[in-house]
Tab-separated table of C-alpha atoms in Angstrom:
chain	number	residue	atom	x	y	z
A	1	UNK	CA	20.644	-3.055	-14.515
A	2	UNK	CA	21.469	-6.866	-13.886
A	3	UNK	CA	20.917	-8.793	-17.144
A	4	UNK	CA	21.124	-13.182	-16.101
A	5	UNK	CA	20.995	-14.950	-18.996
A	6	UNK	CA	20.412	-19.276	-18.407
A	7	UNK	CA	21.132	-22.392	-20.386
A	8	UNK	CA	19.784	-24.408	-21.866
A	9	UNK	CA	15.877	-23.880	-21.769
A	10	UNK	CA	14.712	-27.264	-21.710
A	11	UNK	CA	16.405	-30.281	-20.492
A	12	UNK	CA	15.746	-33.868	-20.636
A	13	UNK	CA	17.443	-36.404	-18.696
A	14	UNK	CA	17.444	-40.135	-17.840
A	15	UNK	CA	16.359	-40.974	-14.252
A	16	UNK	CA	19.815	-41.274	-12.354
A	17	UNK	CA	21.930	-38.937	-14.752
A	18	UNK	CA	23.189	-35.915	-14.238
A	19	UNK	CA	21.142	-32.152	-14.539
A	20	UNK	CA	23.602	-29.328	-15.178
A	21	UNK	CA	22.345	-25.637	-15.587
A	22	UNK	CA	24.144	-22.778	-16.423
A	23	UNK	CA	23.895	-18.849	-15.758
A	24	UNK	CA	26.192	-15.715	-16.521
A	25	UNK	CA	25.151	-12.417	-14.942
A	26	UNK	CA	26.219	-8.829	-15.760
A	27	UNK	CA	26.675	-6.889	-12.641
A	28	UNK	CA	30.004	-7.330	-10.644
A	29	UNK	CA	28.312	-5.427	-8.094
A	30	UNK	CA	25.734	-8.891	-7.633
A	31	UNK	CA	26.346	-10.830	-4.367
A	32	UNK	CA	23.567	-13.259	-3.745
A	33	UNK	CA	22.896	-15.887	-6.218
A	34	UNK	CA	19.380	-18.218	-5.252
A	35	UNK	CA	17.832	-20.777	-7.529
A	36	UNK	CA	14.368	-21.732	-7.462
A	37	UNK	CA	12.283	-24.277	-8.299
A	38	UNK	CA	9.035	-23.865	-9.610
A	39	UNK	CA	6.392	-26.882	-10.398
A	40	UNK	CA	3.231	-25.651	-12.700
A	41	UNK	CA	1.161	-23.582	-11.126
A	42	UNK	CA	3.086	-23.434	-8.164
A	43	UNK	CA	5.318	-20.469	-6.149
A	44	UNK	CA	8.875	-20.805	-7.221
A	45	UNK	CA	10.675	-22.567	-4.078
A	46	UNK	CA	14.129	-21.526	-2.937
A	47	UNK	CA	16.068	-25.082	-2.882
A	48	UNK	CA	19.566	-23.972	-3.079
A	49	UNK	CA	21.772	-20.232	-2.741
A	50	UNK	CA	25.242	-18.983	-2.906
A	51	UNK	CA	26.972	-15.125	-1.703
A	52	UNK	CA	29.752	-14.520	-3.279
A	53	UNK	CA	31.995	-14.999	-0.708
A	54	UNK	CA	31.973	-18.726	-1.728
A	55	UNK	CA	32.849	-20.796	-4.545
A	56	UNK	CA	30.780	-24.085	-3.566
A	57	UNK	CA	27.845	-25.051	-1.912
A	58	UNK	CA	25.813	-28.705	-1.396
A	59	UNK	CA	22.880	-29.821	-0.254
A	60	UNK	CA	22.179	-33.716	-0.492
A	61	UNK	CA	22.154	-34.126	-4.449
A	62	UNK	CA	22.231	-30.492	-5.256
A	63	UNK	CA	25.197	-28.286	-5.671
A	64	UNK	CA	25.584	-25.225	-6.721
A	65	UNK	CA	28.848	-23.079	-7.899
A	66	UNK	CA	30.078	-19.431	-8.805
A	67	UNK	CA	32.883	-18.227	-10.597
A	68	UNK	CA	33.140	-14.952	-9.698
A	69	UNK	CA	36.065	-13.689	-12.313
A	70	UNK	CA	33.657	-14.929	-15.220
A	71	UNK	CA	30.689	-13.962	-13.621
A	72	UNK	CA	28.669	-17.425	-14.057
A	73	UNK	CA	27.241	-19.626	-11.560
A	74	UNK	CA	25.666	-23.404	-12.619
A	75	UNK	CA	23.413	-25.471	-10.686
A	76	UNK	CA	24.126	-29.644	-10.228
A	77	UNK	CA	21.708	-32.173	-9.914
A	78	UNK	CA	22.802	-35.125	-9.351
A	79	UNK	CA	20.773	-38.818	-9.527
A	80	UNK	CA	17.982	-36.966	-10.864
A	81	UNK	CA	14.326	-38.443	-10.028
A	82	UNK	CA	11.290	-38.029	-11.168
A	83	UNK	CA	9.996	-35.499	-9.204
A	84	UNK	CA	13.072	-33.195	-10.239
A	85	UNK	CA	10.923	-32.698	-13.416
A	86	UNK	CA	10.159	-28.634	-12.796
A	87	UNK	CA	11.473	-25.249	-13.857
A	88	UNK	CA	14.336	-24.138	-12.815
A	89	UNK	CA	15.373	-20.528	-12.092
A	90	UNK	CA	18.324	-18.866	-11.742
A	91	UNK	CA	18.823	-15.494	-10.038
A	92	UNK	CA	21.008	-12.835	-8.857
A	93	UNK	CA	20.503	-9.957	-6.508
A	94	UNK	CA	21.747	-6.245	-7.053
A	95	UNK	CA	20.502	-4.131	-4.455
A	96	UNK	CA	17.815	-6.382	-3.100
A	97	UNK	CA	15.866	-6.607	-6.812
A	98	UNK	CA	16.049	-10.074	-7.859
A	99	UNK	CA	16.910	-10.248	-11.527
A	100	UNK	CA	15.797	-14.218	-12.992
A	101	UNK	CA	17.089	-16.173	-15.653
A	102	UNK	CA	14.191	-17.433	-18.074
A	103	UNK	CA	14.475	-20.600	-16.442
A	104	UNK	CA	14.904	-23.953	-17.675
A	105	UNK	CA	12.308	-26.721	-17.853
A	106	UNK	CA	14.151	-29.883	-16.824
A	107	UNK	CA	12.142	-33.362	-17.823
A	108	UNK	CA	13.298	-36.709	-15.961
A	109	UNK	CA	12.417	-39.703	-17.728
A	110	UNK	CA	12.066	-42.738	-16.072
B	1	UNK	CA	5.448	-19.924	11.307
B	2	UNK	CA	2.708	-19.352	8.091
B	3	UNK	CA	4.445	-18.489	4.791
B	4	UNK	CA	3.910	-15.435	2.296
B	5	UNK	CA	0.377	-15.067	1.654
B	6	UNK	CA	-1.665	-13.881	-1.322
B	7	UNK	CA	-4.710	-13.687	-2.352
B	8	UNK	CA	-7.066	-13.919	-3.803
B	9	UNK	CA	-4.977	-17.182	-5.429
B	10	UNK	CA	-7.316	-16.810	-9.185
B	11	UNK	CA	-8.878	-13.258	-10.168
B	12	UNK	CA	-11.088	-12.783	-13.609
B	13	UNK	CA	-11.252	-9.186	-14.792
B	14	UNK	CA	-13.065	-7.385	-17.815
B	15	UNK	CA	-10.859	-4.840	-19.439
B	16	UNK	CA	-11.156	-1.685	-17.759
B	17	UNK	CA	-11.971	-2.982	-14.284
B	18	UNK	CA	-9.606	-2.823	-11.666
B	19	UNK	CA	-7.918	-5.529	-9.644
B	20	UNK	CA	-6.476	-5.718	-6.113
B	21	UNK	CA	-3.873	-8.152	-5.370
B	22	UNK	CA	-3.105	-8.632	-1.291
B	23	UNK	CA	0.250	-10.043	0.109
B	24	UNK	CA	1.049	-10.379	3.875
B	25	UNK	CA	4.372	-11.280	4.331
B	26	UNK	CA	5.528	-13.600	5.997
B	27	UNK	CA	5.993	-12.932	10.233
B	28	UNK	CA	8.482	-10.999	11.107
B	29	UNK	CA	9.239	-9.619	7.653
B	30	UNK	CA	8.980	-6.337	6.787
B	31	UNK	CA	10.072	-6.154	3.134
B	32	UNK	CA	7.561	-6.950	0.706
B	33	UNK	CA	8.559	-7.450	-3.358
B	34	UNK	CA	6.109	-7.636	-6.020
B	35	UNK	CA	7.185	-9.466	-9.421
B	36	UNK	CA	5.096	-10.205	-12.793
B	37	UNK	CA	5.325	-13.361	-14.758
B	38	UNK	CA	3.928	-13.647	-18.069
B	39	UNK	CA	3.397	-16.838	-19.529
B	40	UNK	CA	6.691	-19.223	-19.851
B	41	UNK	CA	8.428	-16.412	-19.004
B	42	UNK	CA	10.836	-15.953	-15.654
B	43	UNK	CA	9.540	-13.440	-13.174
B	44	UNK	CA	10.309	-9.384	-13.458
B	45	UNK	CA	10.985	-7.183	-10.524
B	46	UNK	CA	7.864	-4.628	-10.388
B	47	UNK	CA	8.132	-2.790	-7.226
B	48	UNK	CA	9.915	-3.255	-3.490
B	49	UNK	CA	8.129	-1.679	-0.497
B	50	UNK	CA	8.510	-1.543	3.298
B	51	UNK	CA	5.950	-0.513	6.352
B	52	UNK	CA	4.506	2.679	4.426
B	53	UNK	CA	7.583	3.330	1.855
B	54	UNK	CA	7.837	2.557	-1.762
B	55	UNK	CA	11.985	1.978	-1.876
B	56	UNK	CA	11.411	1.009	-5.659
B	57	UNK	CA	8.945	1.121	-8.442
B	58	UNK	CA	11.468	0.891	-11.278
B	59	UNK	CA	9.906	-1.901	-12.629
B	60	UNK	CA	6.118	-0.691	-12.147
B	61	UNK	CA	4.319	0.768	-15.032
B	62	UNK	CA	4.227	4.677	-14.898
B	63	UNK	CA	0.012	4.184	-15.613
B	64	UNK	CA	-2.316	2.098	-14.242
B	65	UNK	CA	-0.414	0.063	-11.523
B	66	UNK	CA	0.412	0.973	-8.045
B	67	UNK	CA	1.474	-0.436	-4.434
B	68	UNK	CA	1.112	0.149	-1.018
B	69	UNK	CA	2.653	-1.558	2.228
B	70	UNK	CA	0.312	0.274	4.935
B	71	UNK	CA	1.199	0.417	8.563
B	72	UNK	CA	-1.844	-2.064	9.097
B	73	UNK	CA	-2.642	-4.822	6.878
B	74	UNK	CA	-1.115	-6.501	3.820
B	75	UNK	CA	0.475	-5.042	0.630
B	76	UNK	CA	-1.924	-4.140	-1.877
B	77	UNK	CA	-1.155	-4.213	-5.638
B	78	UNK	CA	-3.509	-2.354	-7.723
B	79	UNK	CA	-3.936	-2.567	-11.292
B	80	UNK	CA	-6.455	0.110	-12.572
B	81	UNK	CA	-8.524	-0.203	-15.715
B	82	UNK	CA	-6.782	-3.736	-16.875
B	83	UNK	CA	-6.205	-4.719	-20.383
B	84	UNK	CA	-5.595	-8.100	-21.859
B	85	UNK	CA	-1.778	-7.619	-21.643
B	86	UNK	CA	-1.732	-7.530	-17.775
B	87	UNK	CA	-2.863	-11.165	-17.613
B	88	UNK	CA	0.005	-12.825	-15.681
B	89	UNK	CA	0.613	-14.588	-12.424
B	90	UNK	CA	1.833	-11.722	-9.594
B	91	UNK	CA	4.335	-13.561	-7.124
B	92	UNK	CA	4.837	-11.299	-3.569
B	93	UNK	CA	8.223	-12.138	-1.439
B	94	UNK	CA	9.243	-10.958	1.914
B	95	UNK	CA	12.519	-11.257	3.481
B	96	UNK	CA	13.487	-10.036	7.059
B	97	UNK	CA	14.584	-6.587	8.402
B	98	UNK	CA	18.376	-7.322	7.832
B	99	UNK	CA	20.077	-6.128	4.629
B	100	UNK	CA	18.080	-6.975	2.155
B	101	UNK	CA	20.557	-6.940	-0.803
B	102	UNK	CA	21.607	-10.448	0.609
B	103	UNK	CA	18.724	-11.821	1.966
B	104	UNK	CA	16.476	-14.730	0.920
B	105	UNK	CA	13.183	-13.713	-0.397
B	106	UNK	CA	10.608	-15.814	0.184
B	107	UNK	CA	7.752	-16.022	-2.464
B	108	UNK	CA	3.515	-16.235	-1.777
B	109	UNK	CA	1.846	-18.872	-3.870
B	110	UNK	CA	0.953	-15.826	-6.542
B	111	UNK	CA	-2.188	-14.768	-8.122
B	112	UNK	CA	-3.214	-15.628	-11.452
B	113	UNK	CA	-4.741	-12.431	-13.163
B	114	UNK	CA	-6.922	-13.289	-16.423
B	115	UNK	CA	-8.533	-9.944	-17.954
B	116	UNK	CA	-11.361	-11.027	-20.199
């Protein structure tokens, strides 16, 4: 099965810096690649998602890319904020079954 | 358009009693995933169902746990005789009728399972 391993596990940034995550996944066969954010307590929201048909994707201060080849993908936040602070999750599909990294908690200090 | 819903949203168990978690999907979706998460932990596939089919269980346990996706109603996860170890938060997703290999799943707010 799909094995998505994510770096680093916690995170701590200075309001207005940069937030860089990083996943590798196992399965060539994987072709959807969705990261969610999930605040405590809380349903893990979809916020940004890539197929593998493309390298590079944006969304206002999120970006997301995947290397194919090397079978990673990283996620970009860029002038963090405060409410960034959340876990992050990683996650590939292989046949519809999601497979998640163990997420990373990411901390914005102000 | 409501979202995925679940409830109920907090259930308290005994060991040995048995819980019922309900998901109904979102509207217009007709595939329904159930995934575990333990404690700091990411989530784990459990089971993926459509309108009366179980597609895949792989990640169920063999005892104790089973799903339905009736023609009628919502999604029913059912844990039978709990122990401590099934305390976790169960997340439900839907996605549409398309091909679901590549399409977003959309997750309920969970339920948060404490066995006593």
């Amino acid at each position: 099965g799909e094995n998505v391993e994510q770096h680093p596990s916690t995170l701590s940034v200075q309001e207005g810096d940069s937030a860089v995550i990083k996943c590798t996944y196992s399965d060539s066969a994987s072709n959807y690649f969705p990261w969610y954010k999930q605040e405590l307590g809380k349903r893990p929201q979809l916020i940004i998602d890539i197929r593998s048909n493309v390298g590079e994707k944006k969304d206002q201060r999120i970006a997301v890319t995947l290397n194919k080849t090397a079978k990673h993908f990283s996620l970009h936040i860029t002038e963090t904020q405060p409410e960034d602070s959340a876990v992050y999750f990683c996650a590939a599909i292989n046949d519809y079954k999601l497979s998640f990294g163990a997420g990373t908690t990411v901390t914005v200090r102000a | 358009n409501a979202g995925v819903m679940q409830n109920p949203r907090h259930l308290v168990r005994r060991r040995g009693q048995e819980a019922r978690l309900r998901c109904s999907p979102m509207k217009g979706h007709s595939h329904v995933y159930w995934y575990r998460q333990l404690p700091e932990e990411g989530l784990k596939f459990m089971v993926y169902l459509q309108k009366e089919n179980i597609i895949d269980e792989s990640g169920m346990p063999k005892e104790r746990f089973s799903a339905e996706f009736p023609k009628e109603g919502p999604s029913i996860l059912r844990i039978q005789q709990v122990v401590r170890g099934d305390s976790a938060a169960y997340f439900c997703a839907s996605s549409p009728p398309a091909a679901a290999s590549t399409d977003t799943q959309y997750f309920g707010p969970g339920t948060r399972l404490t066995v006593l």
